[in-house]
Amino acid sequence: MKYKISLFLLLIFVLNSCQDENEKRLAENKKEAKKKEKIFDNINKAWVFIDEPINEVSEKNEREWTEWRDFLKEIGEKPRKTIGAFQKKSAAISKKAMALNNNIPAQFNQPQIKSRISILITKVKMMDLFIHLNQIPDEKVTFLIGEINKEMVSLERQFDKIVEKSKIPKEQGEEDFLRMLDTTRAIPNTTAAPIMPPPRNIDQNSPKVE
C-alpha cells in the first residue's frame, strides 16, 4: 500500500514538473516572439532609402549607367511581412552595391567618386552582416540605413560637383599660357656658354707689327 502511494505521489510530481517546464517554455517562446516582433517593427519603420535621384546629374546617370539604375531600383523595393524578407532584400542590395564598381562613366571614373562608392559598399555590407545575425542588433541596422542614405547623397553631390566644375570656362589667356608653357618645355636649352675655338700656336720668331 505504501509502495502504491509513493508511486502515485511520484507520478503527480513528474506530471507537475512537466507542466511547469511546458509553461516555462511557452513563456520563453512568447517572450522571444515578442522580441522578434519588436525588432521587425523597428527595422520596418526605419527601412526608408533615398531611391530617387537628388539632382539632374544623378537622373542622367540613372538613365545611362545600368549599375546605378539597378542599385536605386533595388533599394526602392521595400520588403514586407517577415524579417526573412528583409534579410533577402539586404543581400540583394549588397550585391547591387558591389556592382557599382563596374562601368563607372568616364567622367566620374575619378578617385573621389571611387572612394565614396567604396564607403557606400562598406556600409551596405555591414547592414547585411548585422541583419543576418541570430540575435539581430536592430539599432545598428537602423543606424546603418541612415548612414547609407547619407553616403548616397554625398556620392550624388560629388557627381554634380564634377559636372559643374567641367562647365567653368578657363580664364582669358589661360589656354594660350598653358600652350606656351608646353612649347617652352619642348624647346631645347640654348643658353649654354658658346664653345670657343682652340687657341692657335703663335710663332715667337714671326715679325711683329709695331
mmCIF file of N, CA and C in Angstrom, residues 35-173:
data_model
loop_
_atom_site.group_PDB
_atom_site.id
_atom_site.type_symbol
_atom_site.label_atom_id
_atom_site.label_comp_id
_atom_site.label_asym_id
_atom_site.label_seq_id
_atom_site.Cartn_x
_atom_site.Cartn_y
_atom_site.Cartn_z
ATOM 1 N N LYS A 35 9.998 39.768 -28.782
ATOM 2 C CA LYS A 35 11.260 40.448 -29.050
ATOM 3 C C LYS A 35 11.503 40.544 -30.554
ATOM 4 N N LYS A 36 11.262 39.437 -31.269
ATOM 5 C CA LYS A 36 11.450 39.433 -32.718
ATOM 6 C C LYS A 36 10.467 40.372 -33.409
ATOM 7 N N GLU A 37 9.255 40.421 -32.866
ATOM 8 C CA GLU A 37 8.253 41.319 -33.428
ATOM 9 C C GLU A 37 8.682 42.776 -33.278
ATOM 10 N N LYS A 38 9.281 43.098 -32.146
ATOM 11 C CA LYS A 38 9.761 44.456 -31.916
ATOM 12 C C LYS A 38 10.911 44.793 -32.868
ATOM 13 N N ILE A 39 11.824 43.835 -33.060
ATOM 14 C CA ILE A 39 12.945 44.035 -33.981
ATOM 15 C C ILE A 39 12.422 44.274 -35.392
ATOM 16 N N PHE A 40 11.447 43.450 -35.796
ATOM 17 C CA PHE A 40 10.850 43.606 -37.129
ATOM 18 C C PHE A 40 10.212 44.988 -37.269
ATOM 19 N N ASP A 41 9.457 45.410 -36.282
ATOM 20 C CA ASP A 41 8.779 46.713 -36.332
ATOM 21 C C ASP A 41 9.790 47.855 -36.452
ATOM 22 N N ASN A 42 10.889 47.769 -35.692
ATOM 23 C CA ASN A 42 11.905 48.821 -35.723
ATOM 24 C C ASN A 42 12.568 48.919 -37.105
ATOM 25 N N ILE A 43 12.916 47.756 -37.652
ATOM 26 C CA ILE A 43 13.569 47.742 -38.961
ATOM 27 C C ILE A 43 12.593 48.156 -40.052
ATOM 28 N N ASN A 44 11.371 47.675 -39.953
ATOM 29 C CA ASN A 44 10.347 48.011 -40.948
ATOM 30 C C ASN A 44 10.086 49.518 -40.978
ATOM 31 N N LYS A 45 10.075 50.128 -39.817
ATOM 32 C CA LYS A 45 9.827 51.570 -39.716
ATOM 33 C C LYS A 45 10.995 52.375 -40.274
ATOM 34 N N ALA A 46 12.221 51.904 -40.022
ATOM 35 C CA ALA A 46 13.415 52.648 -40.440
ATOM 36 C C ALA A 46 13.804 52.390 -41.893
ATOM 37 N N TRP A 47 13.249 51.344 -42.496
ATOM 38 C CA TRP A 47 13.665 50.925 -43.844
ATOM 39 C C TRP A 47 13.117 51.886 -44.900
ATOM 40 N N VAL A 48 13.709 53.055 -44.988
ATOM 41 C CA VAL A 48 13.330 54.063 -45.977
ATOM 42 C C VAL A 48 14.610 54.578 -46.625
ATOM 43 N N PHE A 49 14.806 54.250 -47.902
ATOM 44 C CA PHE A 49 16.008 54.670 -48.615
ATOM 45 C C PHE A 49 15.670 55.768 -49.629
ATOM 46 N N ILE A 50 16.661 56.611 -49.896
ATOM 47 C CA ILE A 50 16.502 57.669 -50.897
ATOM 48 C C ILE A 50 16.760 57.043 -52.266
ATOM 49 N N ASP A 51 15.704 56.561 -52.883
ATOM 50 C CA ASP A 51 15.858 55.854 -54.150
ATOM 51 C C ASP A 51 15.617 56.738 -55.367
ATOM 52 N N GLU A 52 15.319 58.020 -55.147
ATOM 53 C CA GLU A 52 15.126 58.966 -56.244
ATOM 54 C C GLU A 52 16.364 59.854 -56.389
ATOM 55 N N PRO A 53 16.833 60.086 -57.615
ATOM 56 C CA PRO A 53 17.987 60.975 -57.825
ATOM 57 C C PRO A 53 17.724 62.361 -57.243
ATOM 58 N N ILE A 54 18.745 62.963 -56.647
ATOM 59 C CA ILE A 54 18.551 64.259 -55.989
ATOM 60 C C ILE A 54 18.936 65.431 -56.893
ATOM 61 N N ASN A 55 19.500 65.149 -58.075
ATOM 62 C CA ASN A 55 19.844 66.234 -58.998
ATOM 63 C C ASN A 55 19.812 65.706 -60.437
ATOM 64 N N GLU A 56 19.965 66.617 -61.385
ATOM 65 C CA GLU A 56 19.875 66.249 -62.797
ATOM 66 C C GLU A 56 20.975 65.293 -63.224
ATOM 67 N N VAL A 57 22.140 65.458 -62.640
ATOM 68 C CA VAL A 57 23.263 64.582 -62.992
ATOM 69 C C VAL A 57 22.948 63.144 -62.603
ATOM 70 N N SER A 58 22.376 62.965 -61.413
ATOM 71 C CA SER A 58 22.015 61.619 -60.969
ATOM 72 C C SER A 58 20.900 61.027 -61.821
ATOM 73 N N GLU A 59 19.986 61.887 -62.284
ATOM 74 C CA GLU A 59 18.926 61.423 -63.179
ATOM 75 C C GLU A 59 19.524 60.904 -64.490
ATOM 76 N N LYS A 60 20.517 61.620 -64.987
ATOM 77 C CA LYS A 60 21.185 61.199 -66.220
ATOM 78 C C LYS A 60 21.925 59.875 -65.987
ATOM 79 N N ASN A 61 22.584 59.771 -64.833
ATOM 80 C CA ASN A 61 23.279 58.515 -64.513
ATOM 81 C C ASN A 61 22.301 57.355 -64.427
ATOM 82 N N GLU A 62 21.124 57.629 -63.877
ATOM 83 C CA GLU A 62 20.117 56.568 -63.756
ATOM 84 C C GLU A 62 19.712 56.049 -65.135
ATOM 85 N N ARG A 63 19.673 56.945 -66.118
ATOM 86 C CA ARG A 63 19.292 56.554 -67.474
ATOM 87 C C ARG A 63 20.430 55.832 -68.195
ATOM 88 N N GLU A 64 21.669 56.277 -67.952
ATOM 89 C CA GLU A 64 22.785 55.808 -68.773
ATOM 90 C C GLU A 64 23.715 54.807 -68.078
ATOM 91 N N TRP A 65 23.689 54.779 -66.757
ATOM 92 C CA TRP A 65 24.590 53.887 -66.019
ATOM 93 C C TRP A 65 23.750 52.753 -65.422
ATOM 94 N N THR A 66 23.825 51.585 -66.027
ATOM 95 C CA THR A 66 22.974 50.452 -65.666
ATOM 96 C C THR A 66 23.118 50.058 -64.205
ATOM 97 N N GLU A 67 24.346 49.995 -63.718
ATOM 98 C CA GLU A 67 24.580 49.550 -62.338
ATOM 99 C C GLU A 67 23.963 50.514 -61.321
ATOM 100 N N TRP A 68 24.044 51.811 -61.601
ATOM 101 C CA TRP A 68 23.451 52.806 -60.700
ATOM 102 C C TRP A 68 21.926 52.692 -60.716
ATOM 103 N N ARG A 69 21.353 52.510 -61.899
ATOM 104 C CA ARG A 69 19.901 52.353 -62.026
ATOM 105 C C ARG A 69 19.416 51.102 -61.285
ATOM 106 N N ASP A 70 20.143 50.001 -61.437
ATOM 107 C CA ASP A 70 19.762 48.752 -60.768
ATOM 108 C C ASP A 70 19.842 48.879 -59.248
ATOM 109 N N PHE A 71 20.854 49.614 -58.771
ATOM 110 C CA PHE A 71 21.013 49.803 -57.327
ATOM 111 C C PHE A 71 19.846 50.611 -56.758
ATOM 112 N N LEU A 72 19.499 51.714 -57.423
ATOM 113 C CA LEU A 72 18.391 52.545 -56.959
ATOM 114 C C LEU A 72 17.073 51.769 -56.983
ATOM 115 N N LYS A 73 16.888 50.950 -57.994
ATOM 116 C CA LYS A 73 15.664 50.152 -58.084
ATOM 117 C C LYS A 73 15.591 49.144 -56.948
ATOM 118 N N GLU A 74 16.727 48.540 -56.620
ATOM 119 C CA GLU A 74 16.753 47.513 -55.570
ATOM 120 C C GLU A 74 16.429 48.103 -54.202
ATOM 121 N N ILE A 75 17.003 49.230 -53.882
ATOM 122 C CA ILE A 75 16.752 49.811 -52.561
ATOM 123 C C ILE A 75 15.355 50.431 -52.474
ATOM 124 N N GLY A 76 14.755 50.696 -53.649
ATOM 125 C CA GLY A 76 13.429 51.295 -53.654
ATOM 126 C C GLY A 76 12.309 50.292 -53.411
ATOM 127 N N GLU A 77 12.615 48.999 -53.513
ATOM 128 C CA GLU A 77 11.612 47.956 -53.312
ATOM 129 C C GLU A 77 11.659 47.481 -51.862
ATOM 130 N N LYS A 78 10.679 47.907 -51.075
ATOM 131 C CA LYS A 78 10.665 47.573 -49.652
ATOM 132 C C LYS A 78 10.069 46.189 -49.414
ATOM 133 N N PRO A 79 10.757 45.344 -48.639
ATOM 134 C CA PRO A 79 10.216 44.013 -48.313
ATOM 135 C C PRO A 79 9.043 44.108 -47.346
ATOM 136 N N ARG A 80 8.307 43.011 -47.208
ATOM 137 C CA ARG A 80 7.114 43.018 -46.366
ATOM 138 C C ARG A 80 7.046 41.775 -45.477
ATOM 139 N N LYS A 81 6.272 41.878 -44.434
ATOM 140 C CA LYS A 81 5.759 40.778 -43.608
ATOM 141 C C LYS A 81 6.753 40.127 -42.650
ATOM 142 N N THR A 82 7.923 39.681 -43.125
ATOM 143 C CA THR A 82 8.813 38.918 -42.244
ATOM 144 C C THR A 82 10.224 39.491 -42.233
ATOM 145 N N ILE A 83 10.952 39.166 -41.179
ATOM 146 C CA ILE A 83 12.353 39.587 -41.090
ATOM 147 C C ILE A 83 13.180 38.864 -42.146
ATOM 148 N N GLY A 84 12.735 37.660 -42.517
ATOM 149 C CA GLY A 84 13.420 36.916 -43.576
ATOM 150 C C GLY A 84 13.381 37.655 -44.904
ATOM 151 N N ALA A 85 12.278 38.343 -45.161
ATOM 152 C CA ALA A 85 12.166 39.126 -46.393
ATOM 153 C C ALA A 85 13.167 40.279 -46.391
ATOM 154 N N PHE A 86 13.366 40.898 -45.224
ATOM 155 C CA PHE A 86 14.348 41.973 -45.110
ATOM 156 C C PHE A 86 15.767 41.433 -45.279
ATOM 157 N N GLN A 87 16.031 40.248 -44.763
ATOM 158 C CA GLN A 87 17.345 39.633 -44.915
ATOM 159 C C GLN A 87 17.640 39.344 -46.386
ATOM 160 N N LYS A 88 16.645 38.840 -47.087
ATOM 161 C CA LYS A 88 16.802 38.544 -48.509
ATOM 162 C C LYS A 88 17.036 39.824 -49.305
ATOM 163 N N LYS A 89 16.273 40.857 -48.994
ATOM 164 C CA LYS A 89 16.425 42.135 -49.686
ATOM 165 C C LYS A 89 17.786 42.766 -49.397
ATOM 166 N N SER A 90 18.250 42.668 -48.155
ATOM 167 C CA SER A 90 19.559 43.217 -47.780
ATOM 168 C C SER A 90 20.674 42.566 -48.586
ATOM 169 N N ALA A 91 20.588 41.249 -48.766
ATOM 170 C CA ALA A 91 21.603 40.534 -49.548
ATOM 171 C C ALA A 91 21.585 41.000 -51.004
ATOM 172 N N ALA A 92 20.391 41.239 -51.540
ATOM 173 C CA ALA A 92 20.270 41.706 -52.927
ATOM 174 C C ALA A 92 20.843 43.113 -53.082
ATOM 175 N N ILE A 93 20.591 43.977 -52.100
ATOM 176 C CA ILE A 93 21.130 45.344 -52.139
ATOM 177 C C ILE A 93 22.653 45.316 -52.097
ATOM 178 N N SER A 94 23.190 44.446 -51.254
ATOM 179 C CA SER A 94 24.648 44.322 -51.140
ATOM 180 C C SER A 94 25.264 43.913 -52.479
ATOM 181 N N LYS A 95 24.609 43.004 -53.163
ATOM 182 C CA LYS A 95 25.107 42.538 -54.465
ATOM 183 C C LYS A 95 25.087 43.669 -55.490
ATOM 184 N N LYS A 96 24.002 44.458 -55.508
ATOM 185 C CA LYS A 96 23.903 45.576 -56.448
ATOM 186 C C LYS A 96 24.905 46.680 -56.106
ATOM 187 N N ALA A 97 25.163 46.874 -54.819
ATOM 188 C CA ALA A 97 26.141 47.886 -54.405
ATOM 189 C C ALA A 97 27.541 47.515 -54.893
ATOM 190 N N MET A 98 27.890 46.242 -54.787
ATOM 191 C CA MET A 98 29.204 45.786 -55.246
ATOM 192 C C MET A 98 29.383 46.049 -56.739
ATOM 193 N N ALA A 99 28.283 45.959 -57.489
ATOM 194 C CA ALA A 99 28.360 46.156 -58.942
ATOM 195 C C ALA A 99 28.633 47.598 -59.326
ATOM 196 N N LEU A 100 28.509 48.536 -58.383
ATOM 197 C CA LEU A 100 28.765 49.950 -58.688
ATOM 198 C C LEU A 100 30.218 50.208 -59.064
ATOM 199 N N ASN A 101 31.082 49.270 -58.773
ATOM 200 C CA ASN A 101 32.490 49.407 -59.168
ATOM 201 C C ASN A 101 32.678 49.175 -60.659
ATOM 202 N N ASN A 102 31.642 48.676 -61.317
ATOM 203 C CA ASN A 102 31.747 48.321 -62.734
ATOM 204 C C ASN A 102 31.160 49.416 -63.621
ATOM 205 N N ASN A 103 31.812 49.624 -64.757
ATOM 206 C CA ASN A 103 31.295 50.513 -65.810
ATOM 207 C C ASN A 103 30.994 51.933 -65.324
ATOM 208 N N ILE A 104 31.826 52.442 -64.431
ATOM 209 C CA ILE A 104 31.647 53.834 -63.984
ATOM 210 C C ILE A 104 31.827 54.748 -65.195
ATOM 211 N N PRO A 105 30.887 55.668 -65.445
ATOM 212 C CA PRO A 105 31.038 56.579 -66.586
ATOM 213 C C PRO A 105 32.393 57.277 -66.560
ATOM 214 N N ALA A 106 32.987 57.457 -67.723
ATOM 215 C CA ALA A 106 34.342 58.007 -67.825
ATOM 216 C C ALA A 106 34.495 59.324 -67.080
ATOM 217 N N GLN A 107 33.484 60.168 -67.146
ATOM 218 C CA GLN A 107 33.553 61.479 -66.497
ATOM 219 C C GLN A 107 33.677 61.357 -64.979
ATOM 220 N N PHE A 108 33.114 60.271 -64.430
ATOM 221 C CA PHE A 108 33.103 60.092 -62.972
ATOM 222 C C PHE A 108 34.084 59.017 -62.493
ATOM 223 N N ASN A 109 34.863 58.499 -63.405
ATOM 224 C CA ASN A 109 35.832 57.465 -63.030
ATOM 225 C C ASN A 109 37.068 58.133 -62.411
ATOM 226 N N GLN A 110 36.843 58.729 -61.238
ATOM 227 C CA GLN A 110 37.859 59.509 -60.549
ATOM 228 C C GLN A 110 37.984 59.038 -59.098
ATOM 229 N N PRO A 111 39.138 59.309 -58.464
ATOM 230 C CA PRO A 111 39.366 58.831 -57.089
ATOM 231 C C PRO A 111 38.291 59.250 -56.096
ATOM 232 N N GLN A 112 37.811 60.509 -56.178
ATOM 233 C CA GLN A 112 36.825 60.967 -55.197
ATOM 234 C C GLN A 112 35.492 60.231 -55.334
ATOM 235 N N ILE A 113 35.165 59.808 -56.558
ATOM 236 C CA ILE A 113 33.940 59.021 -56.772
ATOM 237 C C ILE A 113 34.158 57.591 -56.301
ATOM 238 N N LYS A 114 35.280 57.017 -56.650
ATOM 239 C CA LYS A 114 35.569 55.637 -56.260
ATOM 240 C C LYS A 114 35.623 55.470 -54.748
ATOM 241 N N SER A 115 36.176 56.469 -54.054
ATOM 242 C CA SER A 115 36.272 56.374 -52.598
ATOM 243 C C SER A 115 34.885 56.425 -51.960
ATOM 244 N N ARG A 116 34.001 57.253 -52.506
ATOM 245 C CA ARG A 116 32.636 57.340 -51.962
ATOM 246 C C ARG A 116 31.851 56.064 -52.245
ATOM 247 N N ILE A 117 32.061 55.475 -53.414
ATOM 248 C CA ILE A 117 31.415 54.199 -53.730
ATOM 249 C C ILE A 117 31.905 53.128 -52.770
ATOM 250 N N SER A 118 33.203 53.131 -52.478
ATOM 251 C CA SER A 118 33.783 52.153 -51.556
ATOM 252 C C SER A 118 33.170 52.272 -50.157
ATOM 253 N N ILE A 119 32.987 53.502 -49.683
ATOM 254 C CA ILE A 119 32.376 53.724 -48.359
ATOM 255 C C ILE A 119 30.921 53.255 -48.360
ATOM 256 N N LEU A 120 30.212 53.557 -49.431
ATOM 257 C CA LEU A 120 28.812 53.127 -49.551
ATOM 258 C C LEU A 120 28.711 51.603 -49.512
ATOM 259 N N ILE A 121 29.570 50.933 -50.263
ATOM 260 C CA ILE A 121 29.569 49.465 -50.284
ATOM 261 C C ILE A 121 29.856 48.903 -48.899
ATOM 262 N N THR A 122 30.819 49.492 -48.201
ATOM 263 C CA THR A 122 31.180 49.017 -46.859
ATOM 264 C C THR A 122 29.989 49.083 -45.912
ATOM 265 N N LYS A 123 29.253 50.171 -45.941
ATOM 266 C CA LYS A 123 28.119 50.331 -45.023
ATOM 267 C C LYS A 123 26.950 49.424 -45.395
ATOM 268 N N VAL A 124 26.755 49.197 -46.689
ATOM 269 C CA VAL A 124 25.712 48.257 -47.121
ATOM 270 C C VAL A 124 26.058 46.842 -46.655
ATOM 271 N N LYS A 125 27.322 46.464 -46.786
ATOM 272 C CA LYS A 125 27.744 45.124 -46.365
ATOM 273 C C LYS A 125 27.645 44.958 -44.843
ATOM 274 N N MET A 126 27.915 46.017 -44.106
ATOM 275 C CA MET A 126 27.770 45.961 -42.644
ATOM 276 C C MET A 126 26.306 45.746 -42.254
ATOM 277 N N MET A 127 25.412 46.467 -42.919
ATOM 278 C CA MET A 127 23.983 46.281 -42.654
ATOM 279 C C MET A 127 23.561 44.839 -42.940
ATOM 280 N N ASP A 128 24.049 44.318 -44.065
ATOM 281 C CA ASP A 128 23.713 42.943 -44.450
ATOM 282 C C ASP A 128 24.245 41.940 -43.425
ATOM 283 N N LEU A 129 25.418 42.224 -42.888
ATOM 284 C CA LEU A 129 26.011 41.344 -41.875
ATOM 285 C C LEU A 129 25.168 41.329 -40.607
ATOM 286 N N PHE A 130 24.814 42.506 -40.111
ATOM 287 C CA PHE A 130 24.065 42.605 -38.851
ATOM 288 C C PHE A 130 22.666 41.999 -38.959
ATOM 289 N N ILE A 131 22.018 42.192 -40.103
ATOM 290 C CA ILE A 131 20.637 41.735 -40.221
ATOM 291 C C ILE A 131 20.556 40.207 -40.359
ATOM 292 N N HIS A 132 21.695 39.570 -40.647
ATOM 293 C CA HIS A 132 21.716 38.110 -40.767
ATOM 294 C C HIS A 132 22.199 37.408 -39.493
ATOM 295 N N LEU A 133 22.495 38.160 -38.434
ATOM 296 C CA LEU A 133 22.883 37.542 -37.172
ATOM 297 C C LEU A 133 21.684 36.875 -36.512
ATOM 298 N N ASN A 134 21.966 35.849 -35.698
ATOM 299 C CA ASN A 134 20.873 35.173 -34.984
ATOM 300 C C ASN A 134 20.143 36.130 -34.049
ATOM 301 N N GLN A 135 20.919 36.932 -33.334
ATOM 302 C CA GLN A 135 20.339 37.977 -32.491
ATOM 303 C C GLN A 135 20.578 39.304 -33.211
ATOM 304 N N ILE A 136 19.584 39.762 -33.933
ATOM 305 C CA ILE A 136 19.751 40.951 -34.782
ATOM 306 C C ILE A 136 19.820 42.225 -33.937
ATOM 307 N N PRO A 137 20.924 42.970 -34.043
ATOM 308 C CA PRO A 137 21.011 44.272 -33.343
ATOM 309 C C PRO A 137 20.272 45.328 -34.159
ATOM 310 N N ASP A 138 18.975 45.414 -33.944
ATOM 311 C CA ASP A 138 18.152 46.283 -34.788
ATOM 312 C C ASP A 138 18.591 47.743 -34.742
ATOM 313 N N GLU A 139 19.154 48.187 -33.590
ATOM 314 C CA GLU A 139 19.593 49.582 -33.505
ATOM 315 C C GLU A 139 20.755 49.853 -34.454
ATOM 316 N N LYS A 140 21.605 48.846 -34.680
ATOM 317 C CA LYS A 140 22.725 49.017 -35.609
ATOM 318 C C LYS A 140 22.232 48.990 -37.052
ATOM 319 N N VAL A 141 21.270 48.136 -37.325
ATOM 320 C CA VAL A 141 20.704 48.062 -38.676
ATOM 321 C C VAL A 141 20.034 49.382 -39.046
ATOM 322 N N THR A 142 19.234 49.909 -38.140
ATOM 323 C CA THR A 142 18.529 51.168 -38.415
ATOM 324 C C THR A 142 19.505 52.341 -38.542
ATOM 325 N N PHE A 143 20.565 52.328 -37.739
ATOM 326 C CA PHE A 143 21.594 53.370 -37.832
ATOM 327 C C PHE A 143 22.266 53.331 -39.200
ATOM 328 N N LEU A 144 22.581 52.120 -39.682
ATOM 329 C CA LEU A 144 23.267 51.975 -40.964
ATOM 330 C C LEU A 144 22.373 52.361 -42.132
ATOM 331 N N ILE A 145 21.079 52.189 -41.995
ATOM 332 C CA ILE A 145 20.161 52.641 -43.048
ATOM 333 C C ILE A 145 20.321 54.156 -43.238
ATOM 334 N N GLY A 146 20.366 54.883 -42.131
ATOM 335 C CA GLY A 146 20.593 56.325 -42.193
ATOM 336 C C GLY A 146 21.944 56.672 -42.790
ATOM 337 N N GLU A 147 22.975 55.911 -42.422
ATOM 338 C CA GLU A 147 24.318 56.162 -42.941
ATOM 339 C C GLU A 147 24.394 55.901 -44.445
ATOM 340 N N ILE A 148 23.715 54.871 -44.898
ATOM 341 C CA ILE A 148 23.694 54.557 -46.332
ATOM 342 C C ILE A 148 23.049 55.703 -47.108
ATOM 343 N N ASN A 149 21.966 56.236 -46.581
ATOM 344 C CA ASN A 149 21.312 57.385 -47.224
ATOM 345 C C ASN A 149 22.263 58.584 -47.309
ATOM 346 N N LYS A 150 23.017 58.834 -46.236
ATOM 347 C CA LYS A 150 23.979 59.942 -46.228
ATOM 348 C C LYS A 150 25.058 59.741 -47.290
ATOM 349 N N GLU A 151 25.556 58.526 -47.408
ATOM 350 C CA GLU A 151 26.610 58.249 -48.391
ATOM 351 C C GLU A 151 26.085 58.380 -49.813
ATOM 352 N N MET A 152 24.832 57.995 -50.026
ATOM 353 C CA MET A 152 24.246 58.147 -51.360
ATOM 354 C C MET A 152 24.121 59.616 -51.738
ATOM 355 N N VAL A 153 23.673 60.434 -50.802
ATOM 356 C CA VAL A 153 23.558 61.869 -51.056
ATOM 357 C C VAL A 153 24.938 62.467 -51.330
ATOM 358 N N SER A 154 25.931 62.065 -50.548
ATOM 359 C CA SER A 154 27.298 62.552 -50.732
ATOM 360 C C SER A 154 27.824 62.177 -52.114
ATOM 361 N N LEU A 155 27.559 60.956 -52.540
ATOM 362 C CA LEU A 155 28.007 60.493 -53.851
ATOM 363 C C LEU A 155 27.331 61.281 -54.971
ATOM 364 N N GLU A 156 26.029 61.484 -54.855
ATOM 365 C CA GLU A 156 25.306 62.206 -55.892
ATOM 366 C C GLU A 156 25.733 63.678 -55.960
ATOM 367 N N ARG A 157 26.017 64.270 -54.821
ATOM 368 C CA ARG A 157 26.513 65.654 -54.819
ATOM 369 C C ARG A 157 27.884 65.747 -55.471
ATOM 370 N N GLN A 158 28.706 64.706 -55.276
ATOM 371 C CA GLN A 158 30.024 64.701 -55.905
ATOM 372 C C GLN A 158 29.893 64.568 -57.418
ATOM 373 N N PHE A 159 28.921 63.788 -57.889
ATOM 374 C CA PHE A 159 28.631 63.733 -59.319
ATOM 375 C C PHE A 159 28.387 65.153 -59.844
ATOM 376 N N ASP A 160 27.537 65.866 -59.138
ATOM 377 C CA ASP A 160 27.137 67.216 -59.552
ATOM 378 C C ASP A 160 28.322 68.176 -59.546
ATOM 379 N N LYS A 161 29.184 68.079 -58.519
ATOM 380 C CA LYS A 161 30.352 68.958 -58.428
ATOM 381 C C LYS A 161 31.280 68.769 -59.625
ATOM 382 N N ILE A 162 31.474 67.514 -60.013
ATOM 383 C CA ILE A 162 32.372 67.230 -61.133
ATOM 384 C C ILE A 162 31.823 67.831 -62.423
ATOM 385 N N VAL A 163 30.528 67.698 -62.642
ATOM 386 C CA VAL A 163 29.909 68.252 -63.842
ATOM 387 C C VAL A 163 29.979 69.777 -63.826
ATOM 388 N N GLU A 164 29.671 70.396 -62.686
ATOM 389 C CA GLU A 164 29.702 71.857 -62.591
ATOM 390 C C GLU A 164 31.119 72.388 -62.807
ATOM 391 N N LYS A 165 32.102 71.676 -62.277
ATOM 392 C CA LYS A 165 33.499 72.106 -62.442
ATOM 393 C C LYS A 165 33.911 72.053 -63.906
ATOM 394 N N SER A 166 33.409 71.045 -64.616
ATOM 395 C CA SER A 166 33.761 70.918 -66.035
ATOM 396 C C SER A 166 33.149 72.030 -66.879
ATOM 397 N N LYS A 167 32.111 72.696 -66.360
ATOM 398 C CA LYS A 167 31.448 73.777 -67.097
ATOM 399 C C LYS A 167 32.117 75.130 -66.900
ATOM 400 N N ILE A 168 32.965 75.252 -65.895
ATOM 401 C CA ILE A 168 33.604 76.543 -65.604
ATOM 402 C C ILE A 168 34.589 76.885 -66.724
ATOM 403 N N PRO A 169 34.390 78.019 -67.424
ATOM 404 C CA PRO A 169 35.316 78.384 -68.520
ATOM 405 C C PRO A 169 36.671 78.800 -67.967
ATOM 406 N N LYS A 170 37.696 78.475 -68.723
ATOM 407 C CA LYS A 170 39.036 78.883 -68.316
ATOM 408 C C LYS A 170 39.177 80.394 -68.494
ATOM 409 N N GLU A 171 40.007 81.032 -67.661
ATOM 410 C CA GLU A 171 40.214 82.475 -67.740
ATOM 411 C C GLU A 171 40.839 82.848 -69.079
ATOM 412 N N GLN A 172 40.551 84.063 -69.518
ATOM 413 C CA GLN A 172 41.063 84.531 -70.800
ATOM 414 C C GLN A 172 42.584 84.490 -70.814
ATOM 415 N N GLY A 173 43.128 83.859 -71.826
ATOM 416 C CA GLY A 173 44.574 83.757 -71.969
ATOM 417 C C GLY A 173 45.165 82.553 -71.260
#
